[in-house]
Tab-separated table of C-alpha atoms in Angstrom:
chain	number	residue	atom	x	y	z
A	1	UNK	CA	11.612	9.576	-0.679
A	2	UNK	CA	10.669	8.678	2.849
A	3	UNK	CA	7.722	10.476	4.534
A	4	UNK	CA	9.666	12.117	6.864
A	5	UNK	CA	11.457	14.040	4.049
A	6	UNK	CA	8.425	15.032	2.298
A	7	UNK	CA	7.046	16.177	5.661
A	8	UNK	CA	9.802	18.446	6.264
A	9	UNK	CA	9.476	19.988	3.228
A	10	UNK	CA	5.654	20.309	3.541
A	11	UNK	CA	5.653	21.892	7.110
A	12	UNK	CA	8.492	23.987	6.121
A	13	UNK	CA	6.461	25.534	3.335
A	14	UNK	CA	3.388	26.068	5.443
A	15	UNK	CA	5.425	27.741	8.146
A	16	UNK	CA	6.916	30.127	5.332
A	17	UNK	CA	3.364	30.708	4.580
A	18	UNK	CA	2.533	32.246	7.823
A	19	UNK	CA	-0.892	30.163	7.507
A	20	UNK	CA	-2.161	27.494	9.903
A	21	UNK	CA	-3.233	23.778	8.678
A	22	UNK	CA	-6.781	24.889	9.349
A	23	UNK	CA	-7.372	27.436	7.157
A	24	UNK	CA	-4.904	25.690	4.206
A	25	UNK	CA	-7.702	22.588	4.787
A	26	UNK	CA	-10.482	25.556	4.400
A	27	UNK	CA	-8.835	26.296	1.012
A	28	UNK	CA	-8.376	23.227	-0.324
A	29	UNK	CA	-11.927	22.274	0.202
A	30	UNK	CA	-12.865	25.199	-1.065
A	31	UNK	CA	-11.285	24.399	-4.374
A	32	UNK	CA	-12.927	21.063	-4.370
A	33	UNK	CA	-10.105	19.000	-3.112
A	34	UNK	CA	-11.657	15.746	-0.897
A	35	UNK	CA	-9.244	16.030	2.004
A	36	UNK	CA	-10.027	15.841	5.646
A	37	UNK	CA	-8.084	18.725	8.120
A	38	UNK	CA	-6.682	14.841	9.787
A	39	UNK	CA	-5.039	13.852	6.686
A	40	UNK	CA	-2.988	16.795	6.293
A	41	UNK	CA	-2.583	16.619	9.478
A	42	UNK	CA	-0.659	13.421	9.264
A	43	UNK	CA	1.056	14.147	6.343
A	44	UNK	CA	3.250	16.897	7.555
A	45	UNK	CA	3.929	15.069	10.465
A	46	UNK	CA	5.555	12.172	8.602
A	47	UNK	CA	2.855	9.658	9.957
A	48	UNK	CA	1.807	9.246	6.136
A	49	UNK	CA	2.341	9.923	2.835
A	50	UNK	CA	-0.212	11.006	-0.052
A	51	UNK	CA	-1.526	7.795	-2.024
A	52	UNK	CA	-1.622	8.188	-6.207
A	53	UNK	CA	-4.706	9.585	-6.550
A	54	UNK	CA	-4.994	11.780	-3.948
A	55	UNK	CA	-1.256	13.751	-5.008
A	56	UNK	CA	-3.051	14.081	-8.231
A	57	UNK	CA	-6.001	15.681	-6.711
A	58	UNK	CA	-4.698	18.169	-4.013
A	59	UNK	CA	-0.860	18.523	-4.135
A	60	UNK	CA	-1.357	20.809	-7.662
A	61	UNK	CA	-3.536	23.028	-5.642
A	62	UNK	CA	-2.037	22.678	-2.101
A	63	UNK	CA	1.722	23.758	-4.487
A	64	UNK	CA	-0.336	26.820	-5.232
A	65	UNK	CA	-1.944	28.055	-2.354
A	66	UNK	CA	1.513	27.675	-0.504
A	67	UNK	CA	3.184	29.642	-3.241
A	68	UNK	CA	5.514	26.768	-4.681
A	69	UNK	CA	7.086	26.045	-7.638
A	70	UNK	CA	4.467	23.785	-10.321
A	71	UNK	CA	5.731	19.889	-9.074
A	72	UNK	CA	7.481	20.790	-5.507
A	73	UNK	CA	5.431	18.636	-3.965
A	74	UNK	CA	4.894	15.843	-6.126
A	75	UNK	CA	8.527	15.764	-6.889
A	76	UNK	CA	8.974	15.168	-2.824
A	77	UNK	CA	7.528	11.876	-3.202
A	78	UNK	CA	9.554	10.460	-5.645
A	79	UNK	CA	11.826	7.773	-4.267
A	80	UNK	CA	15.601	8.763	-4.194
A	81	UNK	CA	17.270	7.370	-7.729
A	82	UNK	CA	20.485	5.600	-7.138
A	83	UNK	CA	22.764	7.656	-9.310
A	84	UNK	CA	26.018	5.904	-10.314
A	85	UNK	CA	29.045	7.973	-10.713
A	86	UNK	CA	30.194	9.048	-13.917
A	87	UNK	CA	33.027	7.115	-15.588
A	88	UNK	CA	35.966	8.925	-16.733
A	89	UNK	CA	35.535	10.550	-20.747
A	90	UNK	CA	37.086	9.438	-22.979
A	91	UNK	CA	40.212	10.894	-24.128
A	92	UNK	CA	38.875	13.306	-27.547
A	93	UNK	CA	42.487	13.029	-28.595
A	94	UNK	CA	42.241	9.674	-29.279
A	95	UNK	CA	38.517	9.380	-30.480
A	96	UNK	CA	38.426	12.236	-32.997
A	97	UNK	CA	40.597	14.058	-35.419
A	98	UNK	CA	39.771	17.541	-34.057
A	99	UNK	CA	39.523	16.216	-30.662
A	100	UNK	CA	42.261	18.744	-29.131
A	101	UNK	CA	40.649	21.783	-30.908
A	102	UNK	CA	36.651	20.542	-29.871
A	103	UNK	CA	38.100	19.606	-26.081
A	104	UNK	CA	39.822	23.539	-25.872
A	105	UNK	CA	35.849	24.392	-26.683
A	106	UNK	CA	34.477	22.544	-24.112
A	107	UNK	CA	36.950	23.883	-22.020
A	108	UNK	CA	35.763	27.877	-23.150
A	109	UNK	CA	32.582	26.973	-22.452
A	110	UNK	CA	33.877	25.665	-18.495
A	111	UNK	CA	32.525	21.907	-19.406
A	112	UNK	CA	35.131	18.908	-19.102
A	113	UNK	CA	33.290	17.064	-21.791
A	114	UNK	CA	29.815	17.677	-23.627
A	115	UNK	CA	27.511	15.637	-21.321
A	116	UNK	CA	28.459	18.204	-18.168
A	117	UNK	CA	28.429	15.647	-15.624
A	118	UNK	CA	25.022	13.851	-17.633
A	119	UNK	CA	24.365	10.263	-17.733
A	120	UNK	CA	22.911	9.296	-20.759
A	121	UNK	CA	19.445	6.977	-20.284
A	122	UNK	CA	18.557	7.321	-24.196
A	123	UNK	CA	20.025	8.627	-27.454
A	124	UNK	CA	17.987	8.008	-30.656
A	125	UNK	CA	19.801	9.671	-33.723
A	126	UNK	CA	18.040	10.104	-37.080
A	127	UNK	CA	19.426	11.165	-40.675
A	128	UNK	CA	17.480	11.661	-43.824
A	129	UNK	CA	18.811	10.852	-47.082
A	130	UNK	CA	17.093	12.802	-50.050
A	131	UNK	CA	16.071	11.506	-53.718
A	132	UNK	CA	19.634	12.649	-54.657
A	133	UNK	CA	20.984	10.454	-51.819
A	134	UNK	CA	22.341	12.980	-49.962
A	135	UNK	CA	22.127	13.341	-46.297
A	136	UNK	CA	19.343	16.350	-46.059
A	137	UNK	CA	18.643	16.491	-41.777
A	138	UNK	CA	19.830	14.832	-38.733
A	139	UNK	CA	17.399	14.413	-35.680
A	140	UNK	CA	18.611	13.955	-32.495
A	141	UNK	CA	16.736	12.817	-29.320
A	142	UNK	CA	18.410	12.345	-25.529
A	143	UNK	CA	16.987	11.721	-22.392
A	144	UNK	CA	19.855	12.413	-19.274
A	145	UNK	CA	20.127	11.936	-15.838
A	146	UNK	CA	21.542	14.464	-14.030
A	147	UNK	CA	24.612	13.062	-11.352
A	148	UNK	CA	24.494	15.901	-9.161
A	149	UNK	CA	21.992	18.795	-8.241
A	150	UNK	CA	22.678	22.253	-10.397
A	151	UNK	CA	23.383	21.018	-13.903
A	152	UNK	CA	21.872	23.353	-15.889
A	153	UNK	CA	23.107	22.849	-19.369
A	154	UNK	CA	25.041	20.477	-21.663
A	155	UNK	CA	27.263	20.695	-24.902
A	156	UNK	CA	25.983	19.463	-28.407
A	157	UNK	CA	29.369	18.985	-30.768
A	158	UNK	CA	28.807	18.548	-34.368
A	159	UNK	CA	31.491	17.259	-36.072
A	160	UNK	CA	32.340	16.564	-40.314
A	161	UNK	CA	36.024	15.389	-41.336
A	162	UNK	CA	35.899	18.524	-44.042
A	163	UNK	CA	36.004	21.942	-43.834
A	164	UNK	CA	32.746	23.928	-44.013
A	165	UNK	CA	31.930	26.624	-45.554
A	166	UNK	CA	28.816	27.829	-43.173
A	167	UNK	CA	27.440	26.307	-39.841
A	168	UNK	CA	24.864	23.793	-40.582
A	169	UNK	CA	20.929	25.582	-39.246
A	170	UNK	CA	20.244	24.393	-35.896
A	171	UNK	CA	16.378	24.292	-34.719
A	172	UNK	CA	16.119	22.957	-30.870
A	173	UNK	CA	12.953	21.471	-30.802
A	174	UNK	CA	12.134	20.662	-27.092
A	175	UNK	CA	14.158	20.607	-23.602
A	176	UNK	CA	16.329	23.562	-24.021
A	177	UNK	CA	17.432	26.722	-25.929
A	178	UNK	CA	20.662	27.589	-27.541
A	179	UNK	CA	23.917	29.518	-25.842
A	180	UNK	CA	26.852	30.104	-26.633
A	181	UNK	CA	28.417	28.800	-29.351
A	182	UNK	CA	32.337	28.048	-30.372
A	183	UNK	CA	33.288	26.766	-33.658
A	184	UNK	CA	36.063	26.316	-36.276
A	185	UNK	CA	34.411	25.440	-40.009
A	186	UNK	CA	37.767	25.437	-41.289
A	187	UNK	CA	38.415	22.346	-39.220
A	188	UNK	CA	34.631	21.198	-39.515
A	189	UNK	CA	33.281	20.971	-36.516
A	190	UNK	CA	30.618	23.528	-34.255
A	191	UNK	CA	29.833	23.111	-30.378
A	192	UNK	CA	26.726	24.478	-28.919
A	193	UNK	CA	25.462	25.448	-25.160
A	194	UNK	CA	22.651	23.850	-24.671
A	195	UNK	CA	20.640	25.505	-21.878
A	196	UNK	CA	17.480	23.864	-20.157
A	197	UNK	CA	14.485	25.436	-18.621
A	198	UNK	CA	16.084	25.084	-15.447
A	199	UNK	CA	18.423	23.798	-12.964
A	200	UNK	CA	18.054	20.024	-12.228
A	201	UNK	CA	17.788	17.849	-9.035
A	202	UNK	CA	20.095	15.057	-8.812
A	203	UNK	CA	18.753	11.960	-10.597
A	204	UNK	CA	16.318	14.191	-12.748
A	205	UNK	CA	16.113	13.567	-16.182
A	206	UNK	CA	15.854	15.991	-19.320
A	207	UNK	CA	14.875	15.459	-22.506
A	208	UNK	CA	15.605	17.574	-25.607
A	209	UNK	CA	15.551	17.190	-29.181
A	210	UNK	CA	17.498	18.988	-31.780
A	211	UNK	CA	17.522	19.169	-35.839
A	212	UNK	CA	20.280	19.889	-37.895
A	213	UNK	CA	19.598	21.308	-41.277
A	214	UNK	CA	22.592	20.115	-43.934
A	215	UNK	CA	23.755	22.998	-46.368
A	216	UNK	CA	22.625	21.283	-49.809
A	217	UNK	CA	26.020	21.805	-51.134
A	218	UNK	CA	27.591	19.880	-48.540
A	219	UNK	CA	29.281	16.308	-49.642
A	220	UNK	CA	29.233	13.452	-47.085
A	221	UNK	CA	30.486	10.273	-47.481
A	222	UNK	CA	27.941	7.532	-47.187
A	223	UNK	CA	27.925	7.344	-43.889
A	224	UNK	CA	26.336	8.592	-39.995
A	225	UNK	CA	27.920	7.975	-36.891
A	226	UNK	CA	28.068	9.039	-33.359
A	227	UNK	CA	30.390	9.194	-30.627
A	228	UNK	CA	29.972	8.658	-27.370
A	229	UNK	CA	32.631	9.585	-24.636
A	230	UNK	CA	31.057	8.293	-21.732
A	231	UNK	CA	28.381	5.163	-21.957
A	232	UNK	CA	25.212	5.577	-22.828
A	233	UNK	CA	22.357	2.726	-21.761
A	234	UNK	CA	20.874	2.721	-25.317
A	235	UNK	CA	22.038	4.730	-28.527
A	236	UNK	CA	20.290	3.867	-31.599
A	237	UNK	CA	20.936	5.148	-35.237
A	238	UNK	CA	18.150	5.524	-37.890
A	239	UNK	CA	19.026	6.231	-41.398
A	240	UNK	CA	15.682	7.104	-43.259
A	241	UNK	CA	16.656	6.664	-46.999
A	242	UNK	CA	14.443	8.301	-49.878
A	243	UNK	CA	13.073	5.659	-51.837
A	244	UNK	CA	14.760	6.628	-54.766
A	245	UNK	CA	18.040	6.294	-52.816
A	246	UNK	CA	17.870	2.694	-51.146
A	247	UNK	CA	21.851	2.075	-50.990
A	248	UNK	CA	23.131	-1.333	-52.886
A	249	UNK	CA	24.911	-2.135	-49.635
A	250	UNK	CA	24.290	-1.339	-46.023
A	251	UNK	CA	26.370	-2.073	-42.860
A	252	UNK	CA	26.904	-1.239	-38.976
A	253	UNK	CA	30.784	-0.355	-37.544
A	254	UNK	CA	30.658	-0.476	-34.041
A	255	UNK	CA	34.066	0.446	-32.833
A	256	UNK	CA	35.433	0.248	-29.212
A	257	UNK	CA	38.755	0.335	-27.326
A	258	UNK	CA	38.790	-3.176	-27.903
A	259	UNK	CA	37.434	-3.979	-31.245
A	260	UNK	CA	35.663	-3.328	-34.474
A	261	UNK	CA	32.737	-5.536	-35.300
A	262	UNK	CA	31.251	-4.685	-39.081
A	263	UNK	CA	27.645	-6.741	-39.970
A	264	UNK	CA	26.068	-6.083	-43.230
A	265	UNK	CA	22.619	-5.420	-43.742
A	266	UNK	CA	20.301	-6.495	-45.606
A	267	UNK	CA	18.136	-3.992	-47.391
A	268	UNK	CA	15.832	-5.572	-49.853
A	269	UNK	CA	12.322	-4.219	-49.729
A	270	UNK	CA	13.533	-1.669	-46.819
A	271	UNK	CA	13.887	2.274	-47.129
A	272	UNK	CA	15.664	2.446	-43.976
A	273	UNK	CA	18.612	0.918	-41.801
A	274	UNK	CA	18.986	1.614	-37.953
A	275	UNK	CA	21.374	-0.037	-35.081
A	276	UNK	CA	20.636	-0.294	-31.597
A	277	UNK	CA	23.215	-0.479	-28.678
A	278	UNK	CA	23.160	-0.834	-24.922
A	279	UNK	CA	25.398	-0.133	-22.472
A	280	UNK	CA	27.501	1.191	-25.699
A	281	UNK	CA	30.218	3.365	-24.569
A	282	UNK	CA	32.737	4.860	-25.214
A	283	UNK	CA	33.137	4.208	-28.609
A	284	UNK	CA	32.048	4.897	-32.329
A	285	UNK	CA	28.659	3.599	-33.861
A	286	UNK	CA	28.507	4.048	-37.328
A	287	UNK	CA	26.005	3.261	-40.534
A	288	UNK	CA	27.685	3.484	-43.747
A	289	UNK	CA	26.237	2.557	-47.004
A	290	UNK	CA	27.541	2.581	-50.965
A	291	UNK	CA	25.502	2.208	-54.428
């Protein structure tokens, strides 16, 4: 961000203060922050811009005395991220079996698709497989950049080609708490509103992490997969198998408009298979695995 931005938003909090430069300086020394009455000076006028060290120092304190929000400041003097704009969903239609039914969701819940105008940076997705070999949790980790200033929530869908007899327990472990939710078990699928801590800036990121809880009466196939309706920069999959449980045979599906490519894996003397992706999207990644 240039200086001149970051001044205007420093001399526009100091004039909403009703406090002059002088006596700020007299408080921030007073805390113990090493800045001279020139330096501020200069950086409200534009001329410069805090170094490293110094934001670490006094812009924590300076955000307090001035009555700002924990970051104002320091977030000032971030450089603008270019933000690209969002490439059309895909269709759910076409991509899923319930797609009409989980879109008519996302439309109840006033989002056009579940990432809610979100670019995906990251999405690491983990299942555990139990002594029984039956898929036990699923972990889920995303880190999204925000396309435009005000996005304050996104849509986690769930999906299983059965029916289900009860909602699978959801525990959000960081980056948000849990809305509203709409659901159909008889057609197997659940989608959650997610809701972070706050609004975010445009080219912020978020990061939250989720864990689903499988009923133990549940039957899977041997397989996890994810779908993605817009592309993501990296998606990896992590299957974490018990070691009484190590499948016979292991493989990757990655499926696209395009194409299907299947490579086998090779699990000897491994408890675990993952797949790793970038600039995946949209499409279907998949780990499947038989005795």
């Amino acid at each position: 961000m240039s200086a001149v931005t970051f001044a205007s938003v420093l001399a526009g909090a100091v004039e909403r203060s009703g406090t002059s430069l002088t006596r700020l300086h007299a408080q921030l020394r007073a805390r113990g922050a090493r800045i001279s009455l020139s330096t501020l000076s200069h950086w409200r006028s534009g001329h410069r811009l805090p170094d490293p060290v110094t934001s670490q120092e006094v812009l924590p304190a300076l955000e307090e005395l001035l009555e700002l929000p924990s970051g104002h400041l320091r977030r000032a003097l971030q450089p603008r991220r270019r933000v690209l704009p969002l490439s059309a969903p895909a269709d759910l239609a076409h991509t899923m079996t319930a797609g009409p039914l989980v879109q008519e969701a996302l439309d109840e819940l006033g989002m056009e698709d579940w990432a809610n105008g979100l670019q995906t940076v990251s999405a690491h997705s983990t299942m555990d497989v139990d002594a029984d070999g039956r898929p036990s949790t699923m972990i889920m980790r995303s880190l999204d950049r925000a396309t435009r200033t005000g996005i304050d929530r996104r849509a986690l869908v769930i999906f299983f080609e059965q029916p289900m007899v009860r909602r699978p327990r959801l525990r959000l472990l960081a980056g948000a708490h849990e809305g509203r939710l709409v659901s159909a078990p008889e057609h197997g699928f659940f989608v959650t509103e997610l809701l972070f801590t706050r609004p975010l800036l445009v080219g912020e990121t978020v990061l939250t992490e989720h864990q689903y809880e499988l009923p133990p009466d549940l039957e899977l196939p041997g397989r996890f997969s994810v779908l993605r309706v817009r592309p993501s920069a990296e998606l990896v999959l992590w299957v974490r198998f018990h070691p009484d449980a190590v499948p016979a045979r292991c493989e990757t599906v990655v499926e696209s408009d395009t194409d299907t490519r299947v490579t086998p894996l090779d699990l000897r003397g491994a408890s675990s298979a993952h797949l790793r992706l970038q600039d995946f999207g949209p499409g279907k990644a998949m780990i499947r695995w038989s005795s």
